[in-house]
Tab-separated table of C-alpha atoms and ligand atoms in Angstrom:
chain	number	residue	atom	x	y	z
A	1	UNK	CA	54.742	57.602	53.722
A	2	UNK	CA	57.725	55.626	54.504
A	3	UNK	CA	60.978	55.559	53.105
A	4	UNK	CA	64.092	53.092	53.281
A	5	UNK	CA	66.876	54.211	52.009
A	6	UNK	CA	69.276	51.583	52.971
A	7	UNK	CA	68.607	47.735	51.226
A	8	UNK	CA	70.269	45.436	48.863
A	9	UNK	CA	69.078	42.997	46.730
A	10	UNK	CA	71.389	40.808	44.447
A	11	UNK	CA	72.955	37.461	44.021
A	12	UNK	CA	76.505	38.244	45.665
A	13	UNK	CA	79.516	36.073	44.456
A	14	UNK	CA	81.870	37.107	47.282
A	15	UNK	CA	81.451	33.866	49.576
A	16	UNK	CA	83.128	35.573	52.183
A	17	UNK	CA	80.690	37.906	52.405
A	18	UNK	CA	78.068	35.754	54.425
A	19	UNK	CA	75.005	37.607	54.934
A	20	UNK	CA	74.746	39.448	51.574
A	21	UNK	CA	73.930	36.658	49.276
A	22	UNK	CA	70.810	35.391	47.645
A	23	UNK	CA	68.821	38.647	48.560
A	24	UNK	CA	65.591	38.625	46.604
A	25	UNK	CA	63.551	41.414	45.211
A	26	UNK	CA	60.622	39.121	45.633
A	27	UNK	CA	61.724	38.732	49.397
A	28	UNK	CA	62.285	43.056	50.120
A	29	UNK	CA	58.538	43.775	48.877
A	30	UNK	CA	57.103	41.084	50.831
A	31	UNK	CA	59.469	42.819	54.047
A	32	UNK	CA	58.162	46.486	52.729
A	33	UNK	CA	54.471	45.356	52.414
A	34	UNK	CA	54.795	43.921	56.279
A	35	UNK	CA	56.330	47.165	57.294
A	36	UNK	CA	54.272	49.405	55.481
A	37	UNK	CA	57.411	50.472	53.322
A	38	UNK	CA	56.261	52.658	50.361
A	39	UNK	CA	59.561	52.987	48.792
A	40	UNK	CA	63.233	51.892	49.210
A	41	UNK	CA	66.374	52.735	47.849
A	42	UNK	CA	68.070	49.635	46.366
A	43	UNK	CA	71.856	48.800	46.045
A	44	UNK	CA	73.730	46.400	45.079
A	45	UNK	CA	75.130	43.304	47.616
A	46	UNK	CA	78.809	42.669	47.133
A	47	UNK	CA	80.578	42.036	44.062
A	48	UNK	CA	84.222	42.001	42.504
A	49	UNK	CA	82.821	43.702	39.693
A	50	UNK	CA	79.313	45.714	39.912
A	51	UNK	CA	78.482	45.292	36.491
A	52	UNK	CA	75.944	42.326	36.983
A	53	UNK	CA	75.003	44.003	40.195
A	54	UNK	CA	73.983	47.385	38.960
A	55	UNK	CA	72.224	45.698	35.682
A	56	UNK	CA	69.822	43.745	38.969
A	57	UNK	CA	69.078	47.475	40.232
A	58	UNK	CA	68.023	48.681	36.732
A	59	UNK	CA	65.828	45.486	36.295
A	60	UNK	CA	64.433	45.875	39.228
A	61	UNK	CA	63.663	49.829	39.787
A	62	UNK	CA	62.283	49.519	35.723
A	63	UNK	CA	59.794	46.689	36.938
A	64	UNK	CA	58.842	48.802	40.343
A	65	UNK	CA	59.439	52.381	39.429
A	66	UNK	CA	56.595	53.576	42.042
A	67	UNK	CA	58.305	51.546	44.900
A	68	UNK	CA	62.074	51.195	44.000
A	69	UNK	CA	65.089	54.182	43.836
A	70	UNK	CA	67.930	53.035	42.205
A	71	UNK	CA	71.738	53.148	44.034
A	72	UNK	CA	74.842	51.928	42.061
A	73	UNK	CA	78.414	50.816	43.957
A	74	UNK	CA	81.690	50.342	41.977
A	75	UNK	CA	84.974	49.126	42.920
A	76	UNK	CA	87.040	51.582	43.362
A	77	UNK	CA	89.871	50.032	42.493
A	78	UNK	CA	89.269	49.880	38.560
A	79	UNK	CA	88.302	53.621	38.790
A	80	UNK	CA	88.107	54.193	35.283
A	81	UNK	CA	85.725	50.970	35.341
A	82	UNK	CA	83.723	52.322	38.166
A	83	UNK	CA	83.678	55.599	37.037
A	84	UNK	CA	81.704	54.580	33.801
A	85	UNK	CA	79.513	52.446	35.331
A	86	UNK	CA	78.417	54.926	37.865
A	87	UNK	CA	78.173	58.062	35.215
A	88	UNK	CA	75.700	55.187	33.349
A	89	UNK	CA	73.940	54.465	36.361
A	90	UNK	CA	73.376	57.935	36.948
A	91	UNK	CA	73.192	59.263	33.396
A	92	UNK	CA	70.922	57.058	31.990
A	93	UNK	CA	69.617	54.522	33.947
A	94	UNK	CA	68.352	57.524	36.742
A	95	UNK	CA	69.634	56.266	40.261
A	96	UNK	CA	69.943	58.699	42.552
A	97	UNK	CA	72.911	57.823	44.544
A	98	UNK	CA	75.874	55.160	45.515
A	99	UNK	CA	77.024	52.990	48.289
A	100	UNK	CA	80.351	52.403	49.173
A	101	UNK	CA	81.500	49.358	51.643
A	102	UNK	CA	85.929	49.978	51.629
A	103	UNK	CA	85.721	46.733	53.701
A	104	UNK	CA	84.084	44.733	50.969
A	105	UNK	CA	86.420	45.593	48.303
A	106	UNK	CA	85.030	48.840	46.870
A	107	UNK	CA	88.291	50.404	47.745
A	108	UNK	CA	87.474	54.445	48.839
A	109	UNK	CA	85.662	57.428	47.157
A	110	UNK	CA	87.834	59.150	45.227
A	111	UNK	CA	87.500	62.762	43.455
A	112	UNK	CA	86.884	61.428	40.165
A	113	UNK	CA	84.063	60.275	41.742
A	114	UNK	CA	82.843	63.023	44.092
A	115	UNK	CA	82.828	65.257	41.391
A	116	UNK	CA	80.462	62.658	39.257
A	117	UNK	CA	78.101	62.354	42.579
A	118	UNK	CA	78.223	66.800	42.794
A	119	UNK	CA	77.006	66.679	38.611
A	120	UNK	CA	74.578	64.323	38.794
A	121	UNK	CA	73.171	65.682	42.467
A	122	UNK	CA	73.601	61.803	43.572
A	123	UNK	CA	73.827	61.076	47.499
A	124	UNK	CA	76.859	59.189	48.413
A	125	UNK	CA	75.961	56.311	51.313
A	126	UNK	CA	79.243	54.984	53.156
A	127	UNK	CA	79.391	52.065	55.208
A	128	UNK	CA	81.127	52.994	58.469
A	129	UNK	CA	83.265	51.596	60.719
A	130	UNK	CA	83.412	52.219	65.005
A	131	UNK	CA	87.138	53.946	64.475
A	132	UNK	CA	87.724	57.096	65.275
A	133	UNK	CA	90.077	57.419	62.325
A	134	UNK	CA	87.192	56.121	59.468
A	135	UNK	CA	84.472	58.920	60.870
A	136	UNK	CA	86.877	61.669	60.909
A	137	UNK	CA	87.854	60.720	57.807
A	138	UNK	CA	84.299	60.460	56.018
A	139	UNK	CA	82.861	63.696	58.111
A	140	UNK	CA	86.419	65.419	55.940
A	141	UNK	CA	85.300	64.061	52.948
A	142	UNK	CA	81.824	65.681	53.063
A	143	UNK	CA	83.665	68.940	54.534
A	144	UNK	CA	85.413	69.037	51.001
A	145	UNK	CA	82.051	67.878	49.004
A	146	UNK	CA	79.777	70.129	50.161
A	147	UNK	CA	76.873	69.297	47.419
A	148	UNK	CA	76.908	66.058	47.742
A	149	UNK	CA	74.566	64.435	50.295
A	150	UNK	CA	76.828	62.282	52.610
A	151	UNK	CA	74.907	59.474	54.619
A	152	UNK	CA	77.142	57.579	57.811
A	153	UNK	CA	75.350	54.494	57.348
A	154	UNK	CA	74.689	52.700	60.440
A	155	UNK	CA	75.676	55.987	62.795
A	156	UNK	CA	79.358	54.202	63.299
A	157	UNK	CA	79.185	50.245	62.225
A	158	UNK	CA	76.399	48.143	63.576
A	159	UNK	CA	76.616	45.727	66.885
A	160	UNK	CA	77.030	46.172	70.455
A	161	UNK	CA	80.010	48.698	69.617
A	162	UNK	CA	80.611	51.455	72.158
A	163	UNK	CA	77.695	54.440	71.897
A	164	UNK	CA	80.315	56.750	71.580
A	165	UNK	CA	80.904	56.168	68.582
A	166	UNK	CA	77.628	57.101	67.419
A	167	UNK	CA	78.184	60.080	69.252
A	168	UNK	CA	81.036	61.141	67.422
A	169	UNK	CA	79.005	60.611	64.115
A	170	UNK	CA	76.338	62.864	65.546
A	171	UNK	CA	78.373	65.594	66.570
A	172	UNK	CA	80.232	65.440	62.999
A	173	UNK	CA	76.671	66.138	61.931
A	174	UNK	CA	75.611	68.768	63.933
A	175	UNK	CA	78.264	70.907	62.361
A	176	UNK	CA	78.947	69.618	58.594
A	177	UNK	CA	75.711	70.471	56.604
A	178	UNK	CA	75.645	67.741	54.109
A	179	UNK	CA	76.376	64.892	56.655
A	180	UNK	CA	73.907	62.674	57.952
A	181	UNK	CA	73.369	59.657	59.628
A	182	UNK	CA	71.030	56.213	58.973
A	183	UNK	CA	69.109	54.050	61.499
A	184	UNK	CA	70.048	50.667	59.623
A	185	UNK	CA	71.176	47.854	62.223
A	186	UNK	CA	71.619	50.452	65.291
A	187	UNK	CA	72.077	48.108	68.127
A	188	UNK	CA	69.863	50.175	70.246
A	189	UNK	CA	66.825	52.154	70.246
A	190	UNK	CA	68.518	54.843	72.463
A	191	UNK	CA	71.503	55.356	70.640
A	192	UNK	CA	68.944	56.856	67.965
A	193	UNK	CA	67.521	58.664	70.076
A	194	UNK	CA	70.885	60.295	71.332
A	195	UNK	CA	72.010	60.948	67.966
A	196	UNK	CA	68.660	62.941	67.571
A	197	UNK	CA	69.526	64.909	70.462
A	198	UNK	CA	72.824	65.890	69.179
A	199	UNK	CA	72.475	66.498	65.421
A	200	UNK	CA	68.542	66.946	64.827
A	201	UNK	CA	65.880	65.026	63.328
A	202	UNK	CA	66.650	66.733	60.082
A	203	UNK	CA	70.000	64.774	59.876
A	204	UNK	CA	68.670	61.456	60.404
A	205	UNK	CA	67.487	59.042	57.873
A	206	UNK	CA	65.435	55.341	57.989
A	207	UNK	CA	66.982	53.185	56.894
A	208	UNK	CA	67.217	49.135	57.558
A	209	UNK	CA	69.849	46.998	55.631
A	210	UNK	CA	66.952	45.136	54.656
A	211	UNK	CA	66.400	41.998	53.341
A	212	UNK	CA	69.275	40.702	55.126
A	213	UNK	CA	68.033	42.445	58.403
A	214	UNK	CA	63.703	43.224	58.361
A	215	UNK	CA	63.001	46.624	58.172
A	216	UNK	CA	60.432	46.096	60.528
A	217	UNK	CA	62.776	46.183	63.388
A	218	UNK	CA	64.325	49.642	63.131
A	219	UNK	CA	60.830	50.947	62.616
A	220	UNK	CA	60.117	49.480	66.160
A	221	UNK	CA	63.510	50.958	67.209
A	222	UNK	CA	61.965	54.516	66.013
A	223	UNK	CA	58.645	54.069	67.394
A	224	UNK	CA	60.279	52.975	71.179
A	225	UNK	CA	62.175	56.981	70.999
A	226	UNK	CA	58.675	58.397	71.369
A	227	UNK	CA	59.973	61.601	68.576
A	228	UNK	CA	57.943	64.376	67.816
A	229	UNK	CA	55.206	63.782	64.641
A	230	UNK	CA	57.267	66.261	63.011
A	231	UNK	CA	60.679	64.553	63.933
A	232	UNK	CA	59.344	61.178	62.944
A	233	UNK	CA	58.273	62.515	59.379
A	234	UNK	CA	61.283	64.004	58.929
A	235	UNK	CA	63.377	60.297	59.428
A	236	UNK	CA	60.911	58.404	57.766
A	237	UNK	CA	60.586	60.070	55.136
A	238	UNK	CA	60.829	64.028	54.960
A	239	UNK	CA	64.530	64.199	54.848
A	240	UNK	CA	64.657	61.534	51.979
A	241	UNK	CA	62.360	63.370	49.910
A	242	UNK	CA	64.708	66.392	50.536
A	243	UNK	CA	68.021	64.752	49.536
A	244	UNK	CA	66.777	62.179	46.720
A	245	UNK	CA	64.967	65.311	45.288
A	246	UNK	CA	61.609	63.151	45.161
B	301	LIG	ZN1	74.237	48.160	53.443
């Protein structure tokens, strides 16, 4: 079985925000189906307000519930806004995590909000940056979080960035237990497999960015490392099972 636990679907409204518009559920199963995708985790594209966004996740995971796992994201910014849609999301509606994007207005976890993620045993997926400063800074925040599953999404930003950044992401993995690391939009098959190297399979997780990027590729990018069976059941789908609690 394989696992994705890095997609969006929504409208959008940020204009700015160019590539994460229009993303239709219709449009990630037909990507999962070509892929061979048996289940995804689903978040929310941009918003101002993730009201609208996280009421698309319900309807979505409630029409799918064999295929779909439910993330929320908030902005930040209105915490006591975000922190009540997230407890909801979690609470009641059963999603099993968040994404936060700082650099699409979500503004940055806070402890209100760790705290809510350590109750409800929710994994907390950051968008991340190639700066030094932003990976030392999210590898602290699991440091001080130590229940709550922390995913680097993208192993350091995604693009023809410098490998050492993925590096440093690695290495903050190898040594935090509850940090990990996703494959979604890695520029290159062997920075995966270098990030493998340093922090184990067991830290790494599939995921694609899907549908604004095809999940199809990353798979590709996972076959071309030539891991272990075990190794590539563990980032496909072993080490979501483990943190999702599936
Ligand atoms: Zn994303």
């Amino acid at each position: 079985m394989i696992i994705d636990t890095h997609t969006h679907i929504g409208l959008g409204e940020k204009f700015e925000d160019t590539f994460q518009i229009d993303q239709s559920l219709d449009l990630l199963l037909a990507q999962m189906d070509e892929a061979g995708i048996a289940k995804a985790c689903i978040m929310p594209v941009t918003y101002h307000d993730y009201e609208f966004g996280i009421e698309e996740i319900r309807q979505a995971v409630a029409a799918h519930p064999d295929r779909l796992i439910g993330y929320a994201r908030a902005n930040l910014h209105d915490e006591p806004r975000a922190l009540d849609q997230v407890r909801r999301a979690l609470g009641d509606y059963g999603f099993r995590g968040m994404k936060v994007h700082p650099w699409q207005g979500d503004g940055w976890p806070t402890r209100p909000l760790m705290d809510l993620l350590t109750q409800f045993d929710a994994c907390l997926l950051l968008h991340t940056r190639p700066e030094i400063d932003v990976i030392n800074s999210f590898a602290r925040l699991a440091e001080d979080y130590p229940n709550v599953p922390v995913i680097l999404g993208h192993m350091g930003g995604f693009g023809p960035y410098w490998p050492g950044f993925v590096k440093l992401c690695a290495v903050e993995a190898s040594r935090i237990p509850n940090l990990h690391l996703d494959t979604a939009r890695v520029f290159d098959h062997g920075w995966i497999k270098m990030a493998v190297e340093i922090c184990g399979a067991e830290k790494v997780l599939f995921g694609s960015d899907a549908c604004a990027a095809h999940p199809a590729i990353p798979l590709k990018q996972i076959e071309l490392c030539h891991f272990t069976d075990s190794e590539r059941d563990l980032i496909l789908c072993g080490n979501a099972k483990r943190l999702l609690r599936l």
